[in-house]
Amino acid sequence: MKIATVLRNDDFSREVCRMLREKLHARPDNLYRFVDSRNDRPDLVVSIGGDGTLLEAVHQYGFEPTYVGIHTGHLGFYADWRPEELDEFISALEQPHPFIAEYPTVQCRIHTSDGQTHHKWALNELVIRNASLSTLVACVYINGEEFETFRGDGLIVSSPSGSTAYNKAVNGAIVHPSIEAIQLSEIASINNQAYRTINSSLVLPKHHEVELIVMNPEIMIGLDREQAVWSRVRSITCRVGGDKVKFARYKRLPFWGRVRNSFIKD
Ligand code: NAP
């Protein structure tokens, strides 16, 4: 089995990685080989850090490998294992057919006024905001029909597994990752006599598409951890992605338990 690791940039994560490599190398069976690049086509990518580290790993290695996370901070949504469980984790790796949870992504096409289309995707979400502090203005179309004109700080299109991240902070719904959907949520919309939006999050099924026609000359686009200022964006279309991210679930940690542990339990 070819294993790649992606680490949060801190001493503890580096130490956990060192211990993992040492323990796997010490095995007599030579079953595991560590690789460092996407071209080496790892079977398994181990993220050591937080959910943010897992997002980085997924963008680095793409849809082919399976992912598993060791969290060196608080229990996350993508990472299942604690550093003190390394021996148990190594035994679990021997399971020939672990349960694979497949998480939907958000597929985005960014159309610019020079006629180009940029294909992007996100595991958590796409976020758009105006590039300056003034209002983002975007016409929202759903399946080709005009829905509303949004004025406010920004819009988020999140996946189910991203629904517990930025989307939750703006009161979006939490969506179970087995539901293939995307969610459009508002960040501080203006609602008064002149401007009106639905002011609720919309959950769209797999075969629906949302299009955001952008009125600002420059906007900030966030895709998971990556963010950049884009000029002359005409529109952005989003739908449920055709590719899913595969997570090896060697132990049972139900999604709603993670939600409770993260947001309710002390
Ligand atoms: P960050 O600003 O350093 O951390 C954002 C926080 O979001 C971290 O605590 C991270 O967990 C957590 N997180 C990431 N994905 C999550 C998920 N699917 N469910 C629940 N929590 C999640 O940024 P980052 O580490 O690079 O992560 C990028 C993400 O930050 C973006 O995708 C966006 O969702 C989120 N974000 C949230 C807000 C907000 O809530 N107001 C604002 C901007 C961005 P770990 O500590 O385990 O890494």
PDB file of C-alpha atoms and ligand atoms in Angstrom:
ATOM      1  CA  MET A   1       0.000   0.000   0.000  1.00  0.00           C
ATOM      2  CA  LYS A   2       1.377   3.403  -1.009  1.00  0.00           C
ATOM      3  CA  ILE A   3       0.767   6.045   1.658  1.00  0.00           C
ATOM      4  CA  ALA A   4       1.208   9.820   1.396  1.00  0.00           C
ATOM      5  CA  THR A   5       1.005  12.211   4.341  1.00  0.00           C
ATOM      6  CA  VAL A   6      -0.087  15.855   4.515  1.00  0.00           C
ATOM      7  CA  LEU A   7       0.677  17.705   7.741  1.00  0.00           C
ATOM      8  CA  ARG A   8      -0.404  20.834   9.540  1.00  0.00           C
ATOM      9  CA  ASN A   9       2.634  23.036   9.960  1.00  0.00           C
ATOM     10  CA  ASP A  10       3.250  22.447  13.678  1.00  0.00           C
ATOM     11  CA  ASP A  11       5.704  20.444  15.766  1.00  0.00           C
ATOM     12  CA  PHE A  12       3.101  18.087  17.210  1.00  0.00           C
ATOM     13  CA  SER A  13       1.749  17.079  13.774  1.00  0.00           C
ATOM     14  CA  ARG A  14       5.323  16.508  12.553  1.00  0.00           C
ATOM     15  CA  GLU A  15       6.025  14.339  15.607  1.00  0.00           C
ATOM     16  CA  VAL A  16       2.858  12.265  15.046  1.00  0.00           C
ATOM     17  CA  CYS A  17       3.894  11.764  11.419  1.00  0.00           C
ATOM     18  CA  ARG A  18       7.382  10.705  12.458  1.00  0.00           C
ATOM     19  CA  MET A  19       5.926   8.123  14.873  1.00  0.00           C
ATOM     20  CA  LEU A  20       3.513   6.804  12.233  1.00  0.00           C
ATOM     21  CA  ARG A  21       6.313   6.315   9.693  1.00  0.00           C
ATOM     22  CA  GLU A  22       8.559   4.698  12.300  1.00  0.00           C
ATOM     23  CA  LYS A  23       5.861   2.253  13.388  1.00  0.00           C
ATOM     24  CA  LEU A  24       4.933   1.281   9.829  1.00  0.00           C
ATOM     25  CA  HIS A  25       8.578   0.891   8.776  1.00  0.00           C
ATOM     26  CA  ALA A  26       9.251  -1.308  11.814  1.00  0.00           C
ATOM     27  CA  ARG A  27       6.758  -3.885  10.585  1.00  0.00           C
ATOM     28  CA  PRO A  28       8.348  -7.047   9.208  1.00  0.00           C
ATOM     29  CA  ASP A  29       5.860  -7.439   6.340  1.00  0.00           C
ATOM     30  CA  ASN A  30       6.984  -4.400   4.254  1.00  0.00           C
ATOM     31  CA  LEU A  31       3.374  -3.801   3.341  1.00  0.00           C
ATOM     32  CA  TYR A  32       3.564   0.003   3.395  1.00  0.00           C
ATOM     33  CA  ARG A  33       5.611   2.428   1.317  1.00  0.00           C
ATOM     34  CA  PHE A  34       5.569   6.183   1.828  1.00  0.00           C
ATOM     35  CA  VAL A  35       5.363   8.385  -1.265  1.00  0.00           C
ATOM     36  CA  ASP A  36       5.449  12.167  -1.602  1.00  0.00           C
ATOM     37  CA  SER A  37       3.754  13.217  -4.792  1.00  0.00           C
ATOM     38  CA  ARG A  38       0.525  12.851  -6.714  1.00  0.00           C
ATOM     39  CA  ASN A  39       2.471  11.261  -9.581  1.00  0.00           C
ATOM     40  CA  ASP A  40       3.322   8.366  -7.248  1.00  0.00           C
ATOM     41  CA  ARG A  41      -0.428   7.639  -7.107  1.00  0.00           C
ATOM     42  CA  PRO A  42      -0.814   6.863  -3.384  1.00  0.00           C
ATOM     43  CA  ASP A  43      -3.580   4.454  -2.372  1.00  0.00           C
ATOM     44  CA  LEU A  44      -4.123   6.217   0.941  1.00  0.00           C
ATOM     45  CA  VAL A  45      -3.486   9.821   2.010  1.00  0.00           C
ATOM     46  CA  VAL A  46      -3.158  10.370   5.758  1.00  0.00           C
ATOM     47  CA  SER A  47      -3.855  13.935   6.839  1.00  0.00           C
ATOM     48  CA  ILE A  48      -2.356  14.877  10.219  1.00  0.00           C
ATOM     49  CA  GLY A  49      -3.736  18.149  11.575  1.00  0.00           C
ATOM     50  CA  GLY A  50      -7.286  19.449  11.338  1.00  0.00           C
ATOM     51  CA  ASP A  51     -10.137  19.630   8.843  1.00  0.00           C
ATOM     52  CA  GLY A  52      -8.228  22.424   7.097  1.00  0.00           C
ATOM     53  CA  THR A  53      -5.286  20.035   6.606  1.00  0.00           C
ATOM     54  CA  LEU A  54      -7.614  17.463   5.092  1.00  0.00           C
ATOM     55  CA  LEU A  55      -8.914  20.089   2.645  1.00  0.00           C
ATOM     56  CA  GLU A  56      -5.333  20.814   1.643  1.00  0.00           C
ATOM     57  CA  ALA A  57      -4.643  17.082   1.181  1.00  0.00           C
ATOM     58  CA  VAL A  58      -7.688  16.601  -1.033  1.00  0.00           C
ATOM     59  CA  HIS A  59      -6.681  19.467  -3.335  1.00  0.00           C
ATOM     60  CA  GLN A  60      -3.111  18.167  -3.454  1.00  0.00           C
ATOM     61  CA  TYR A  61      -3.983  14.530  -4.283  1.00  0.00           C
ATOM     62  CA  GLY A  62      -7.386  14.717  -6.000  1.00  0.00           C
ATOM     63  CA  PHE A  63     -10.130  12.124  -6.289  1.00  0.00           C
ATOM     64  CA  GLU A  64      -8.120   8.953  -6.853  1.00  0.00           C
ATOM     65  CA  PRO A  65      -6.810   8.009  -3.386  1.00  0.00           C
ATOM     66  CA  THR A  66      -8.728   7.299  -0.217  1.00  0.00           C
ATOM     67  CA  TYR A  67      -8.305   9.707   2.703  1.00  0.00           C
ATOM     68  CA  VAL A  68      -8.072   9.254   6.441  1.00  0.00           C
ATOM     69  CA  GLY A  69      -7.371  11.905   9.066  1.00  0.00           C
ATOM     70  CA  ILE A  70      -5.539  11.988  12.390  1.00  0.00           C
ATOM     71  CA  HIS A  71      -6.556  15.105  14.291  1.00  0.00           C
ATOM     72  CA  THR A  72      -3.871  16.818  16.321  1.00  0.00           C
ATOM     73  CA  GLY A  73      -6.300  19.471  17.582  1.00  0.00           C
ATOM     74  CA  HIS A  74     -10.004  19.027  18.323  1.00  0.00           C
ATOM     75  CA  LEU A  75     -12.175  16.243  16.857  1.00  0.00           C
ATOM     76  CA  GLY A  76     -13.034  17.295  13.336  1.00  0.00           C
ATOM     77  CA  PHE A  77     -15.491  16.353  10.637  1.00  0.00           C
ATOM     78  CA  TYR A  78     -12.998  14.754   8.285  1.00  0.00           C
ATOM     79  CA  ALA A  79     -10.502  13.270  10.755  1.00  0.00           C
ATOM     80  CA  ASP A  80     -11.372  10.171  12.798  1.00  0.00           C
ATOM     81  CA  TRP A  81      -8.249   9.287  14.750  1.00  0.00           C
ATOM     82  CA  ARG A  82      -6.496  10.742  17.771  1.00  0.00           C
ATOM     83  CA  PRO A  83      -2.669  10.687  17.995  1.00  0.00           C
ATOM     84  CA  GLU A  84      -2.793   8.354  21.018  1.00  0.00           C
ATOM     85  CA  GLU A  85      -4.621   5.776  18.871  1.00  0.00           C
ATOM     86  CA  LEU A  86      -1.730   5.276  16.415  1.00  0.00           C
ATOM     87  CA  ASP A  87      -1.312   1.537  17.211  1.00  0.00           C
ATOM     88  CA  GLU A  88      -5.037   0.925  16.786  1.00  0.00           C
ATOM     89  CA  PHE A  89      -4.943   2.923  13.544  1.00  0.00           C
ATOM     90  CA  ILE A  90      -2.070   0.804  12.212  1.00  0.00           C
ATOM     91  CA  SER A  91      -3.972  -2.406  13.043  1.00  0.00           C
ATOM     92  CA  ALA A  92      -7.059  -0.968  11.341  1.00  0.00           C
ATOM     93  CA  LEU A  93      -5.064  -0.406   8.140  1.00  0.00           C
ATOM     94  CA  GLU A  94      -4.924  -4.185   7.778  1.00  0.00           C
ATOM     95  CA  GLN A  95      -8.670  -4.347   7.141  1.00  0.00           C
ATOM     96  CA  PRO A  96      -8.821  -5.379   3.489  1.00  0.00           C
ATOM     97  CA  HIS A  97     -12.150  -3.717   2.782  1.00  0.00           C
ATOM     98  CA  PRO A  98     -12.845  -0.778   5.124  1.00  0.00           C
ATOM     99  CA  PHE A  99     -16.123   1.088   4.728  1.00  0.00           C
ATOM    100  CA  ILE A 100     -15.586   3.889   2.200  1.00  0.00           C
ATOM    101  CA  ALA A 101     -17.690   7.014   2.754  1.00  0.00           C
ATOM    102  CA  GLU A 102     -17.962   9.078  -0.415  1.00  0.00           C
ATOM    103  CA  TYR A 103     -18.564  12.794   0.105  1.00  0.00           C
ATOM    104  CA  PRO A 104     -20.096  14.951  -2.640  1.00  0.00           C
ATOM    105  CA  THR A 105     -18.284  18.039  -3.876  1.00  0.00           C
ATOM    106  CA  VAL A 106     -19.354  21.347  -5.401  1.00  0.00           C
ATOM    107  CA  GLN A 107     -18.513  21.646  -9.090  1.00  0.00           C
ATOM    108  CA  CYS A 108     -18.049  25.229 -10.297  1.00  0.00           C
ATOM    109  CA  ARG A 109     -17.597  26.787 -13.705  1.00  0.00           C
ATOM    110  CA  ILE A 110     -16.338  30.363 -13.640  1.00  0.00           C
ATOM    111  CA  HIS A 111     -17.122  32.224 -16.862  1.00  0.00           C
ATOM    112  CA  THR A 112     -15.096  35.385 -17.549  1.00  0.00           C
ATOM    113  CA  SER A 113     -15.970  38.147 -20.003  1.00  0.00           C
ATOM    114  CA  ASP A 114     -13.103  37.137 -22.345  1.00  0.00           C
ATOM    115  CA  GLY A 115     -15.085  33.980 -23.112  1.00  0.00           C
ATOM    116  CA  GLN A 116     -13.052  31.605 -20.952  1.00  0.00           C
ATOM    117  CA  THR A 117     -14.502  28.984 -18.616  1.00  0.00           C
ATOM    118  CA  HIS A 118     -12.496  27.894 -15.589  1.00  0.00           C
ATOM    119  CA  HIS A 119     -13.425  24.526 -14.077  1.00  0.00           C
ATOM    120  CA  LYS A 120     -13.055  24.354 -10.282  1.00  0.00           C
ATOM    121  CA  TRP A 121     -14.357  22.267  -7.426  1.00  0.00           C
ATOM    122  CA  ALA A 122     -14.579  22.415  -3.658  1.00  0.00           C
ATOM    123  CA  LEU A 123     -15.034  19.852  -0.918  1.00  0.00           C
ATOM    124  CA  ASN A 124     -16.389  22.425   1.569  1.00  0.00           C
ATOM    125  CA  GLU A 125     -17.629  25.391  -0.443  1.00  0.00           C
ATOM    126  CA  LEU A 126     -17.322  28.143  -2.983  1.00  0.00           C
ATOM    127  CA  VAL A 127     -17.581  31.644  -1.470  1.00  0.00           C
ATOM    128  CA  ILE A 128     -17.934  34.876  -3.429  1.00  0.00           C
ATOM    129  CA  ARG A 129     -17.584  38.354  -1.979  1.00  0.00           C
ATOM    130  CA  ASN A 130     -16.901  41.738  -3.486  1.00  0.00           C
ATOM    131  CA  ALA A 131     -13.160  42.409  -3.743  1.00  0.00           C
ATOM    132  CA  SER A 132     -13.604  45.636  -1.746  1.00  0.00           C
ATOM    133  CA  LEU A 133     -15.711  46.262   1.348  1.00  0.00           C
ATOM    134  CA  SER A 134     -18.682  47.480  -0.712  1.00  0.00           C
ATOM    135  CA  THR A 135     -21.645  45.263  -1.529  1.00  0.00           C
ATOM    136  CA  LEU A 136     -21.587  42.200  -3.745  1.00  0.00           C
ATOM    137  CA  VAL A 137     -24.357  42.352  -6.330  1.00  0.00           C
ATOM    138  CA  ALA A 138     -25.280  39.100  -8.068  1.00  0.00           C
ATOM    139  CA  CYS A 139     -28.365  37.898  -9.932  1.00  0.00           C
ATOM    140  CA  VAL A 140     -29.252  34.381  -8.855  1.00  0.00           C
ATOM    141  CA  TYR A 141     -30.675  31.992 -11.458  1.00  0.00           C
ATOM    142  CA  ILE A 142     -31.859  28.485 -10.627  1.00  0.00           C
ATOM    143  CA  ASN A 143     -32.049  26.037 -13.527  1.00  0.00           C
ATOM    144  CA  GLY A 144     -31.969  28.946 -15.957  1.00  0.00           C
ATOM    145  CA  GLU A 145     -34.841  30.864 -14.286  1.00  0.00           C
ATOM    146  CA  GLU A 146     -34.258  34.206 -12.581  1.00  0.00           C
ATOM    147  CA  PHE A 147     -34.724  33.829  -8.819  1.00  0.00           C
ATOM    148  CA  GLU A 148     -33.515  37.034  -7.118  1.00  0.00           C
ATOM    149  CA  THR A 149     -30.940  39.805  -7.110  1.00  0.00           C
ATOM    150  CA  PHE A 150     -28.646  39.494  -4.116  1.00  0.00           C
ATOM    151  CA  ARG A 151     -27.035  42.501  -2.476  1.00  0.00           C
ATOM    152  CA  GLY A 152     -24.912  41.924   0.582  1.00  0.00           C
ATOM    153  CA  ASP A 153     -21.550  40.673   1.800  1.00  0.00           C
ATOM    154  CA  GLY A 154     -21.426  37.443  -0.151  1.00  0.00           C
ATOM    155  CA  LEU A 155     -22.814  34.061  -1.157  1.00  0.00           C
ATOM    156  CA  ILE A 156     -21.726  30.557  -0.210  1.00  0.00           C
ATOM    157  CA  VAL A 157     -22.397  27.394  -2.198  1.00  0.00           C
ATOM    158  CA  SER A 158     -21.543  24.512   0.103  1.00  0.00           C
ATOM    159  CA  SER A 159     -21.414  20.749  -0.125  1.00  0.00           C
ATOM    160  CA  PRO A 160     -23.062  18.561   2.545  1.00  0.00           C
ATOM    161  CA  SER A 161     -19.740  18.001   4.363  1.00  0.00           C
ATOM    162  CA  GLY A 162     -19.002  21.722   4.052  1.00  0.00           C
ATOM    163  CA  SER A 163     -22.379  22.551   5.589  1.00  0.00           C
ATOM    164  CA  THR A 164     -20.829  22.409   9.085  1.00  0.00           C
ATOM    165  CA  ALA A 165     -18.137  24.948   8.143  1.00  0.00           C
ATOM    166  CA  TYR A 166     -18.664  28.545   6.867  1.00  0.00           C
ATOM    167  CA  ASN A 167     -22.248  27.692   5.872  1.00  0.00           C
ATOM    168  CA  LYS A 168     -23.141  26.931   9.489  1.00  0.00           C
ATOM    169  CA  ALA A 169     -21.718  30.261  10.651  1.00  0.00           C
ATOM    170  CA  VAL A 170     -24.335  32.037   8.481  1.00  0.00           C
ATOM    171  CA  ASN A 171     -27.153  29.823   9.824  1.00  0.00           C
ATOM    172  CA  GLY A 172     -27.282  27.458   6.863  1.00  0.00           C
ATOM    173  CA  ALA A 173     -28.710  23.984   7.413  1.00  0.00           C
ATOM    174  CA  ILE A 174     -26.505  21.035   8.305  1.00  0.00           C
ATOM    175  CA  VAL A 175     -26.885  18.433   5.553  1.00  0.00           C
ATOM    176  CA  HIS A 176     -25.935  14.766   5.960  1.00  0.00           C
ATOM    177  CA  PRO A 177     -23.084  13.918   3.534  1.00  0.00           C
ATOM    178  CA  SER A 178     -25.039  10.980   2.089  1.00  0.00           C
ATOM    179  CA  ILE A 179     -27.426  13.520   0.516  1.00  0.00           C
ATOM    180  CA  GLU A 180     -26.181  14.614  -2.886  1.00  0.00           C
ATOM    181  CA  ALA A 181     -26.993  18.306  -2.799  1.00  0.00           C
ATOM    182  CA  ILE A 182     -25.542  21.799  -2.764  1.00  0.00           C
ATOM    183  CA  GLN A 183     -26.673  24.635  -0.516  1.00  0.00           C
ATOM    184  CA  LEU A 184     -26.797  28.330  -1.382  1.00  0.00           C
ATOM    185  CA  SER A 185     -26.473  30.574   1.672  1.00  0.00           C
ATOM    186  CA  GLU A 186     -26.354  34.330   2.070  1.00  0.00           C
ATOM    187  CA  ILE A 187     -23.784  36.353   3.977  1.00  0.00           C
ATOM    188  CA  ALA A 188     -25.443  39.494   5.359  1.00  0.00           C
ATOM    189  CA  SER A 189     -27.969  40.245   2.630  1.00  0.00           C
ATOM    190  CA  ILE A 190     -29.567  43.697   2.423  1.00  0.00           C
ATOM    191  CA  ASN A 191     -33.330  43.382   2.869  1.00  0.00           C
ATOM    192  CA  ASN A 192     -35.297  46.638   2.885  1.00  0.00           C
ATOM    193  CA  GLN A 193     -37.909  48.512   0.794  1.00  0.00           C
ATOM    194  CA  ALA A 194     -35.560  48.569  -2.196  1.00  0.00           C
ATOM    195  CA  TYR A 195     -33.783  45.211  -2.103  1.00  0.00           C
ATOM    196  CA  ARG A 196     -35.168  41.780  -1.323  1.00  0.00           C
ATOM    197  CA  THR A 197     -33.731  38.281  -1.149  1.00  0.00           C
ATOM    198  CA  ILE A 198     -35.217  35.008   0.052  1.00  0.00           C
ATOM    199  CA  ASN A 199     -33.055  35.351   3.192  1.00  0.00           C
ATOM    200  CA  SER A 200     -33.039  31.571   3.761  1.00  0.00           C
ATOM    201  CA  SER A 201     -30.609  28.915   2.635  1.00  0.00           C
ATOM    202  CA  LEU A 202     -31.673  26.891  -0.397  1.00  0.00           C
ATOM    203  CA  VAL A 203     -30.810  23.192  -0.684  1.00  0.00           C
ATOM    204  CA  LEU A 204     -30.658  22.072  -4.319  1.00  0.00           C
ATOM    205  CA  PRO A 205     -30.704  18.433  -5.448  1.00  0.00           C
ATOM    206  CA  LYS A 206     -28.184  16.796  -7.707  1.00  0.00           C
ATOM    207  CA  HIS A 207     -29.790  17.637 -11.040  1.00  0.00           C
ATOM    208  CA  HIS A 208     -30.253  21.365 -10.272  1.00  0.00           C
ATOM    209  CA  GLU A 209     -27.876  24.183 -11.103  1.00  0.00           C
ATOM    210  CA  VAL A 210     -27.433  27.619  -9.601  1.00  0.00           C
ATOM    211  CA  GLU A 211     -25.957  30.442 -11.640  1.00  0.00           C
ATOM    212  CA  LEU A 212     -24.625  33.637 -10.068  1.00  0.00           C
ATOM    213  CA  ILE A 213     -24.375  36.511 -12.535  1.00  0.00           C
ATOM    214  CA  VAL A 214     -21.844  38.883 -11.067  1.00  0.00           C
ATOM    215  CA  MET A 215     -22.253  42.663 -11.376  1.00  0.00           C
ATOM    216  CA  ASN A 216     -19.026  43.735  -9.646  1.00  0.00           C
ATOM    217  CA  PRO A 217     -15.905  44.238 -11.784  1.00  0.00           C
ATOM    218  CA  GLU A 218     -13.739  42.390  -9.255  1.00  0.00           C
ATOM    219  CA  ILE A 219     -14.730  39.729  -6.765  1.00  0.00           C
ATOM    220  CA  MET A 220     -13.021  37.514  -4.232  1.00  0.00           C
ATOM    221  CA  ILE A 221     -13.560  33.810  -4.870  1.00  0.00           C
ATOM    222  CA  GLY A 222     -12.848  31.258  -2.152  1.00  0.00           C
ATOM    223  CA  LEU A 223     -12.651  27.540  -2.883  1.00  0.00           C
ATOM    224  CA  ASP A 224     -12.045  25.695   0.390  1.00  0.00           C
ATOM    225  CA  ARG A 225      -8.665  27.061   1.569  1.00  0.00           C
ATOM    226  CA  GLU A 226      -7.763  28.824  -1.667  1.00  0.00           C
ATOM    227  CA  GLN A 227      -8.841  32.422  -2.216  1.00  0.00           C
ATOM    228  CA  ALA A 228      -8.100  34.875  -5.010  1.00  0.00           C
ATOM    229  CA  VAL A 229      -9.339  38.128  -6.517  1.00  0.00           C
ATOM    230  CA  TRP A 230     -10.876  37.613  -9.967  1.00  0.00           C
ATOM    231  CA  SER A 231     -11.547  40.360 -12.535  1.00  0.00           C
ATOM    232  CA  ARG A 232     -14.274  40.371 -15.169  1.00  0.00           C
ATOM    233  CA  VAL A 233     -16.212  37.357 -13.871  1.00  0.00           C
ATOM    234  CA  ARG A 234     -19.445  37.204 -15.826  1.00  0.00           C
ATOM    235  CA  SER A 235     -21.065  34.315 -13.993  1.00  0.00           C
ATOM    236  CA  ILE A 236     -20.424  31.253 -11.873  1.00  0.00           C
ATOM    237  CA  THR A 237     -22.462  28.074 -12.196  1.00  0.00           C
ATOM    238  CA  CYS A 238     -22.486  25.452  -9.474  1.00  0.00           C
ATOM    239  CA  ARG A 239     -23.937  21.980  -9.209  1.00  0.00           C
ATOM    240  CA  VAL A 240     -23.210  18.747  -7.349  1.00  0.00           C
ATOM    241  CA  GLY A 241     -19.848  17.493  -8.621  1.00  0.00           C
ATOM    242  CA  GLY A 242     -19.483  14.296 -10.604  1.00  0.00           C
ATOM    243  CA  ASP A 243     -16.491  13.294  -8.441  1.00  0.00           C
ATOM    244  CA  LYS A 244     -16.668  12.418  -4.774  1.00  0.00           C
ATOM    245  CA  VAL A 245     -13.932  12.342  -2.145  1.00  0.00           C
ATOM    246  CA  LYS A 246     -13.411   8.888  -0.630  1.00  0.00           C
ATOM    247  CA  PHE A 247     -12.818   8.514   3.103  1.00  0.00           C
ATOM    248  CA  ALA A 248     -11.768   5.196   4.663  1.00  0.00           C
ATOM    249  CA  ARG A 249     -13.885   4.750   7.763  1.00  0.00           C
ATOM    250  CA  TYR A 250     -12.077   2.110   9.815  1.00  0.00           C
ATOM    251  CA  LYS A 251     -14.256   2.870  12.820  1.00  0.00           C
ATOM    252  CA  ARG A 252     -17.823   3.977  13.308  1.00  0.00           C
ATOM    253  CA  LEU A 253     -18.192   7.684  14.039  1.00  0.00           C
ATOM    254  CA  PRO A 254     -21.711   8.677  12.969  1.00  0.00           C
ATOM    255  CA  PHE A 255     -22.056  12.119  11.396  1.00  0.00           C
ATOM    256  CA  TRP A 256     -24.642  13.353  13.902  1.00  0.00           C
ATOM    257  CA  GLY A 257     -22.337  12.298  16.746  1.00  0.00           C
ATOM    258  CA  ARG A 258     -19.601  14.452  15.218  1.00  0.00           C
ATOM    259  CA  VAL A 259     -22.045  17.356  14.958  1.00  0.00           C
ATOM    260  CA  ARG A 260     -22.970  16.954  18.618  1.00  0.00           C
ATOM    261  CA  ASN A 261     -19.360  16.594  19.744  1.00  0.00           C
ATOM    262  CA  SER A 262     -18.274  19.630  17.779  1.00  0.00           C
ATOM    263  CA  PHE A 263     -21.054  22.059  18.558  1.00  0.00           C
ATOM    264  CA  ILE A 264     -23.010  20.943  21.632  1.00  0.00           C
ATOM    265  CA  LYS A 265     -21.063  18.688  23.987  1.00  0.00           C
ATOM    266  CA  ASP A 266     -18.505  20.330  26.312  1.00  0.00           C
TER     267      ASP A 266
HETATM  268  P1  NAP B   1      -9.335  28.587   9.125  1.00  0.00           P
HETATM  269  O1  NAP B   1      -9.979  29.917   9.025  1.00  0.00           O
HETATM  270  O2  NAP B   1      -7.949  28.478   9.659  1.00  0.00           O
HETATM  271  O3  NAP B   1     -10.248  27.590   9.995  1.00  0.00           O
HETATM  272  C1  NAP B   1     -11.588  27.454   9.793  1.00  0.00           C
HETATM  273  C2  NAP B   1     -12.179  26.481  10.801  1.00  0.00           C
HETATM  274  O4  NAP B   1     -13.148  25.706  10.073  1.00  0.00           O
HETATM  275  C3  NAP B   1     -11.208  25.485  11.435  1.00  0.00           C
HETATM  276  O5  NAP B   1     -11.532  25.351  12.797  1.00  0.00           O
HETATM  277  C4  NAP B   1     -11.476  24.217  10.670  1.00  0.00           C
HETATM  278  O6  NAP B   1     -11.238  23.060  11.427  1.00  0.00           O
HETATM  279  C5  NAP B   1     -12.957  24.348  10.415  1.00  0.00           C
HETATM  280  N1  NAP B   1     -13.479  23.513   9.336  1.00  0.00           N
HETATM  281  C6  NAP B   1     -12.958  23.274   8.107  1.00  0.00           C
HETATM  282  N2  NAP B   1     -13.762  22.475   7.420  1.00  0.00           N
HETATM  283  C7  NAP B   1     -14.807  22.173   8.226  1.00  0.00           C
HETATM  284  C8  NAP B   1     -15.964  21.390   8.084  1.00  0.00           C
HETATM  285  N3  NAP B   1     -16.223  20.747   6.945  1.00  0.00           N
HETATM  286  N4  NAP B   1     -16.841  21.325   9.108  1.00  0.00           N
HETATM  287  C9  NAP B   1     -16.598  21.994  10.253  1.00  0.00           C
HETATM  288  N5  NAP B   1     -15.525  22.754  10.466  1.00  0.00           N
HETATM  289  C10 NAP B   1     -14.641  22.844   9.450  1.00  0.00           C
HETATM  290  O7  NAP B   1      -9.382  27.962   7.656  1.00  0.00           O
HETATM  291  P2  NAP B   1      -8.926  26.567   7.102  1.00  0.00           P
HETATM  292  O8  NAP B   1      -8.431  25.684   8.206  1.00  0.00           O
HETATM  293  O9  NAP B   1      -8.071  26.838   5.933  1.00  0.00           O
HETATM  294  O10 NAP B   1     -10.323  25.980   6.585  1.00  0.00           O
HETATM  295  C11 NAP B   1     -10.958  26.535   5.460  1.00  0.00           C
HETATM  296  C12 NAP B   1     -12.410  26.613   5.797  1.00  0.00           C
HETATM  297  O11 NAP B   1     -12.623  27.626   6.772  1.00  0.00           O
HETATM  298  C13 NAP B   1     -13.277  27.042   4.648  1.00  0.00           C
HETATM  299  O12 NAP B   1     -13.577  25.961   3.801  1.00  0.00           O
HETATM  300  C14 NAP B   1     -14.477  27.607   5.363  1.00  0.00           C
HETATM  301  O13 NAP B   1     -15.515  26.662   5.485  1.00  0.00           O
HETATM  302  C15 NAP B   1     -13.994  27.914   6.765  1.00  0.00           C
HETATM  303  N6  NAP B   1     -14.281  29.305   7.096  1.00  0.00           N
HETATM  304  C16 NAP B   1     -15.194  29.518   8.058  1.00  0.00           C
HETATM  305  C17 NAP B   1     -15.567  30.821   8.377  1.00  0.00           C
HETATM  306  C18 NAP B   1     -16.597  31.020   9.444  1.00  0.00           C
HETATM  307  O14 NAP B   1     -17.025  30.029  10.051  1.00  0.00           O
HETATM  308  N7  NAP B   1     -17.030  32.247   9.677  1.00  0.00           N
HETATM  309  C19 NAP B   1     -15.002  31.907   7.705  1.00  0.00           C
HETATM  310  C20 NAP B   1     -14.059  31.639   6.716  1.00  0.00           C
HETATM  311  C21 NAP B   1     -13.711  30.319   6.410  1.00  0.00           C
HETATM  312  P3  NAP B   1      -9.799  22.571  11.910  1.00  0.00           P
HETATM  313  O15 NAP B   1      -9.432  23.483  13.053  1.00  0.00           O
HETATM  314  O16 NAP B   1     -10.021  21.163  12.328  1.00  0.00           O
HETATM  315  O17 NAP B   1      -8.865  22.707  10.740  1.00  0.00           O
END
